[in-house]
XYZ file of C-alpha atoms in Angstrom:
341
model
C -7.586 4.560 -2.472
C -5.407 6.849 -5.144
C -4.887 5.453 -8.628
C -1.414 4.118 -9.789
C -0.564 6.177 -11.960
C -0.926 9.486 -13.358
C -4.629 11.783 -13.644
C -4.408 14.323 -15.880
C -5.362 16.635 -12.639
C -2.370 15.618 -11.507
C -0.487 16.369 -14.894
C -2.029 19.380 -14.759
C 0.145 19.914 -11.141
C 3.082 18.902 -12.618
C 3.224 21.304 -15.614
C 2.079 24.076 -12.859
C 5.721 23.873 -11.857
C 9.405 24.784 -12.557
C 9.978 23.493 -16.446
C 13.506 22.403 -14.596
C 10.988 18.875 -12.964
C 11.867 16.707 -16.156
C 13.455 13.448 -14.361
C 14.093 12.193 -11.292
C 18.061 11.598 -10.977
C 19.730 12.593 -14.525
C 20.868 9.064 -15.069
C 17.619 7.478 -14.534
C 15.971 5.820 -17.202
C 13.205 7.442 -19.327
C 10.263 4.514 -18.759
C 11.488 4.619 -13.942
C 8.795 4.511 -12.216
C 8.727 5.374 -8.496
C 7.624 3.030 -5.847
C 7.267 3.553 -2.244
C 7.339 -0.116 -0.589
C 5.808 -1.151 2.641
C 7.443 -3.795 5.544
C 5.814 -2.734 8.343
C 3.377 -4.635 10.440
C 0.355 -1.887 9.249
C -1.789 -0.999 6.281
C -0.551 2.685 6.302
C -1.381 5.414 3.839
C 1.435 6.933 2.194
C 1.936 10.649 0.992
C 4.748 11.874 -1.867
C 5.767 15.968 -1.703
C 8.501 16.739 -4.872
C 9.646 19.897 -3.904
C 11.753 21.758 -6.207
C 13.156 25.446 -5.262
C 10.330 26.731 -6.545
C 7.728 24.867 -5.620
C 5.971 22.282 -3.494
C 4.023 19.091 -4.776
C 2.096 17.392 -2.626
C -0.476 13.668 -3.711
C -2.194 11.563 -1.659
C -2.912 9.339 0.161
C -1.799 5.766 -1.402
C -3.223 2.625 0.341
C 0.152 -0.242 0.523
C -0.610 -3.385 2.603
C 2.280 -4.989 4.257
C 5.256 -7.032 1.636
C 3.249 -4.509 -0.865
C 4.354 -1.501 -3.603
C 2.254 0.842 -5.213
C 3.379 3.271 -7.986
C 3.194 6.629 -6.537
C 5.115 9.095 -10.051
C 4.855 7.328 -13.434
C 7.730 8.060 -15.521
C 10.611 9.960 -14.309
C 10.881 14.179 -12.598
C 14.165 15.613 -11.397
C 13.367 17.516 -8.456
C 14.980 18.854 -5.639
C 14.603 16.527 -3.167
C 10.751 13.963 -2.459
C 9.034 14.245 0.350
C 6.426 11.413 2.092
C 4.494 11.643 4.986
C 3.228 8.057 5.694
C 0.346 6.772 8.476
C -1.303 3.701 9.379
C -5.064 3.058 8.809
C -7.817 4.416 11.252
C -7.791 0.715 12.873
C -5.383 0.428 14.710
C -5.545 3.683 16.465
C -2.971 6.141 16.940
C -0.634 6.416 14.782
C 2.693 4.152 15.604
C 4.689 5.502 12.619
C 6.879 8.894 13.636
C 4.789 12.096 12.556
C 7.848 14.410 12.116
C 10.178 15.933 9.968
C 11.324 18.682 9.446
C 8.747 20.377 6.187
C 4.239 21.473 7.555
C 3.592 20.295 3.509
C -0.536 20.290 2.908
C -2.062 17.155 2.183
C -6.002 17.273 2.326
C -8.535 13.362 3.267
C -9.286 11.395 0.289
C -8.112 11.601 -3.453
C -5.588 14.738 -3.643
C -3.530 16.803 -5.768
C -2.323 19.492 -3.965
C 0.000 22.232 -6.945
C 1.030 24.958 -3.625
C 1.270 22.024 -0.390
C 3.243 25.439 1.438
C -0.058 27.289 2.244
C -2.586 25.969 3.341
C -6.393 26.281 2.293
C -9.754 25.776 3.169
C -10.497 21.409 3.184
C -6.336 21.259 4.047
C -3.943 20.100 6.505
C -0.369 20.773 6.892
C 1.870 17.754 8.697
C 5.064 16.745 8.268
C 7.378 15.928 5.688
C 10.746 13.769 6.013
C 12.876 13.573 3.442
C 13.876 10.412 1.660
C 16.823 9.112 -0.102
C 15.141 6.165 -2.758
C 17.486 3.474 -5.101
C 17.280 2.900 -7.882
C 16.691 -1.460 -8.663
C 17.145 -3.476 -11.011
C 14.817 -2.425 -14.029
C 15.581 0.766 -14.040
C 12.527 1.966 -10.846
C 13.394 3.960 -8.016
C 11.951 2.326 -4.362
C 11.949 3.847 -1.207
C 11.380 1.942 1.450
C 8.816 2.231 5.037
C 10.686 -0.106 7.277
C 10.137 -0.790 10.793
C 13.051 -1.559 13.526
C 12.912 -5.309 13.261
C 13.666 -4.823 9.889
C 10.733 -7.438 8.258
C 11.646 -8.564 4.763
C 8.150 -9.340 2.888
C 7.222 -12.427 3.745
C 7.561 -12.001 7.688
C 6.115 -8.574 6.804
C 2.744 -9.774 6.020
C 2.913 -12.267 8.660
C 3.171 -9.572 10.948
C 0.380 -7.145 9.517
C -1.376 -10.942 9.520
C -0.699 -11.452 13.344
C -1.611 -7.880 13.671
C -5.031 -7.312 12.601
C -5.574 -11.329 14.461
C -5.401 -9.247 17.960
C -6.813 -6.150 17.040
C -9.858 -8.671 16.261
C -9.466 -10.302 19.680
C -6.804 -13.369 18.528
C -3.951 -14.379 20.300
C -1.708 -14.508 18.283
C 0.946 -12.794 20.425
C 4.075 -11.310 19.884
C 4.017 -9.473 16.480
C 6.900 -11.146 15.570
C 6.649 -12.522 12.296
C 7.214 -15.254 12.748
C 5.037 -18.323 11.758
C 3.464 -21.014 14.245
C 0.996 -23.057 16.359
C -0.192 -20.340 17.676
C -0.451 -18.366 14.142
C -2.379 -20.823 13.077
C -4.422 -20.984 15.401
C -5.890 -18.076 15.851
C -6.174 -17.607 12.090
C -7.940 -20.715 11.738
C -10.258 -19.219 13.651
C -10.339 -16.318 12.671
C -11.698 -17.936 8.986
C -14.162 -20.263 10.358
C -16.139 -17.679 12.466
C -16.871 -15.126 9.462
C -17.149 -18.210 6.782
C -13.697 -17.975 4.692
C -12.115 -20.957 2.847
C -8.535 -20.841 3.408
C -7.476 -20.246 -0.082
C -8.517 -16.700 1.483
C -5.333 -15.901 3.457
C -3.396 -15.324 0.240
C -5.572 -13.705 -2.186
C -4.474 -10.210 -3.031
C -7.129 -7.885 -0.647
C -6.977 -10.423 2.528
C -6.661 -7.071 4.698
C -8.875 -4.940 3.375
C -11.480 -8.525 3.845
C -9.618 -8.492 7.820
C -10.159 -4.828 8.038
C -13.860 -5.107 7.411
C -13.787 -7.369 9.920
C -12.292 -5.884 12.739
C -15.008 -2.784 11.700
C -17.667 -4.936 12.147
C -19.541 -5.313 15.471
C -17.237 -7.902 17.853
C -19.467 -10.249 19.887
C -16.234 -9.906 22.072
C -14.186 -7.302 23.306
C -15.393 -3.679 23.376
C -16.433 -2.497 19.538
C -16.976 1.529 18.817
C -19.237 2.219 15.760
C -19.872 5.200 14.758
C -23.090 6.411 13.648
C -21.916 10.275 12.384
C -21.013 11.786 9.051
C -17.874 12.784 11.561
C -14.382 11.688 12.415
C -14.997 10.561 15.496
C -11.785 10.594 17.376
C -11.892 7.279 21.348
C -10.431 7.166 24.074
C -10.081 3.477 26.006
C -8.883 3.146 29.364
C -8.873 0.393 31.937
C -8.495 -1.059 35.757
C -7.375 -3.622 37.080
C -7.191 -2.781 40.090
C -4.630 -1.208 40.415
C -4.140 0.685 38.445
C -5.908 2.952 36.241
C -3.882 2.658 31.990
C -6.219 5.485 29.142
C -4.875 5.363 26.023
C -5.888 8.017 23.030
C -6.397 8.619 19.912
C -8.387 6.007 18.282
C -9.828 7.285 14.622
C -13.750 6.166 13.577
C -14.647 6.687 10.550
C -17.915 7.188 9.471
C -20.306 4.186 9.044
C -17.408 1.396 10.631
C -16.521 -0.456 13.314
C -13.329 -0.012 16.149
C -12.342 -2.245 18.292
C -9.308 -1.058 20.756
C -6.840 -3.783 22.005
C -7.624 -4.184 25.878
C -5.563 -6.379 27.268
C -6.684 -9.206 30.071
C -9.205 -9.118 31.524
C -9.326 -5.446 32.854
C -12.507 -4.979 36.486
C -13.001 -2.467 35.242
C -13.295 -0.206 31.031
C -14.210 3.537 30.491
C -15.100 5.270 26.698
C -14.542 8.419 25.598
C -14.657 9.780 22.376
C -15.756 13.246 19.946
C -16.694 13.768 17.587
C -14.018 16.239 14.879
C -13.961 18.014 11.588
C -11.224 17.550 9.265
C -9.122 19.814 11.192
C -9.750 17.982 14.145
C -11.026 20.482 16.365
C -14.054 19.562 18.360
C -17.429 20.043 16.457
C -20.535 21.258 17.923
C -23.896 21.462 18.400
C -26.040 24.106 20.213
C -22.581 25.376 21.357
C -22.098 21.733 23.225
C -19.152 19.717 22.468
C -20.188 16.458 19.919
C -19.201 13.909 22.420
C -19.590 10.586 23.823
C -18.311 10.166 27.816
C -19.643 10.736 31.560
C -18.551 11.337 34.021
C -15.152 9.490 35.743
C -12.322 11.717 35.269
C -9.492 10.863 33.781
C -6.137 12.340 31.995
C -6.285 12.853 28.376
C -3.732 15.266 25.649
C -4.565 15.869 21.811
C -1.725 13.679 20.969
C -1.418 10.212 20.869
C -0.910 9.127 24.795
C -0.744 6.263 27.594
C -0.936 6.984 31.095
C -0.994 5.347 34.516
C -0.961 8.571 36.608
C -5.283 9.608 36.871
C -3.775 12.434 39.285
C -3.199 15.714 38.466
C -3.854 15.994 35.093
C -3.047 19.598 34.225
C 0.060 19.568 35.729
C 1.393 16.745 33.869
C 0.717 18.943 30.404
C -2.406 16.422 30.366
C -6.639 16.997 30.179
C -8.915 16.285 32.968
C -11.798 14.895 30.445
C -15.046 12.683 32.078
C -15.301 8.597 30.112
C -18.360 6.892 31.114
C -18.077 3.092 32.030
C -18.998 0.640 29.801
C -21.088 -2.046 31.169
C -19.337 -6.204 29.747
C -21.396 -7.330 30.004
C -21.361 -11.694 28.429
C -17.735 -10.126 27.356
C -18.305 -7.604 24.595
C -20.269 -4.325 24.385
C -21.305 -2.386 21.535
C -20.961 1.676 22.424
C -22.396 3.088 18.341
C -21.864 7.017 18.478
C -24.500 8.396 16.915
C -25.699 11.905 17.180
C -28.456 12.913 19.211
């Protein structure tokens, strides 16, 4: 996890920029920090970019829970623009956050600092960044907010975040609205009991990490994907309710982790496809064959986030015909483990 305060490497990166970068806003006091606050129902990872006419630097990733804030720059900086990229954790499937922006800058896996972020090198990936305008708080710090259309306040964002993870873990806390009630409390109580957790853990600052660990463990109910490879795995799921087949992806399953794709209702048949990819999201090949896990049922997918209930003539609609494997959900649950042959 990225640290709150400036590391020595981060300081060196800023020293490489023009000397004009001294403070974020000339009117801000010298002690001001830049914070990112999360009012979404997702645990997110954020990266920031500082753009000055002659150079652009990026830093990340900052993990931010719902209703929490992270200091991303300590002390003030003057710059032409501040840029932001945010993504939901892989546990949520294809990122629900809009991946758009007018600037394409480089990021890297894990903790990173990139001083010249407009020309990517090996191991770095170009992603869109959006310009943000932080607001100044009463204590003199600068804050930028991540928000959803629902416009949650902090309390609502935290509860909606718990509801969302309960649903992913297989507990019925719908709808995700940030409003407390008997249904949410019942689902939460069942979750705590099944994982032998005390009631007061809900107020712990690490509760979202606890929930995510539970979601990324094998489950006796529903479909579970577990990644036993050293590679990132991107997976897609499809369900047949007897009337239509809906395919949906992509879900990121990190090495050594498990993930439960959201499957609504009681479908008659479930299908699965997954493939291992490298840092640039290119399919990994072993002996010239893709490292993938699928079958003979051809369904529609595409490279970016997708969901479709039309499975005919995939190519003409901008999709690819991909071979999915039928999943036998014995006793209500099935764990598929992805491993290197």
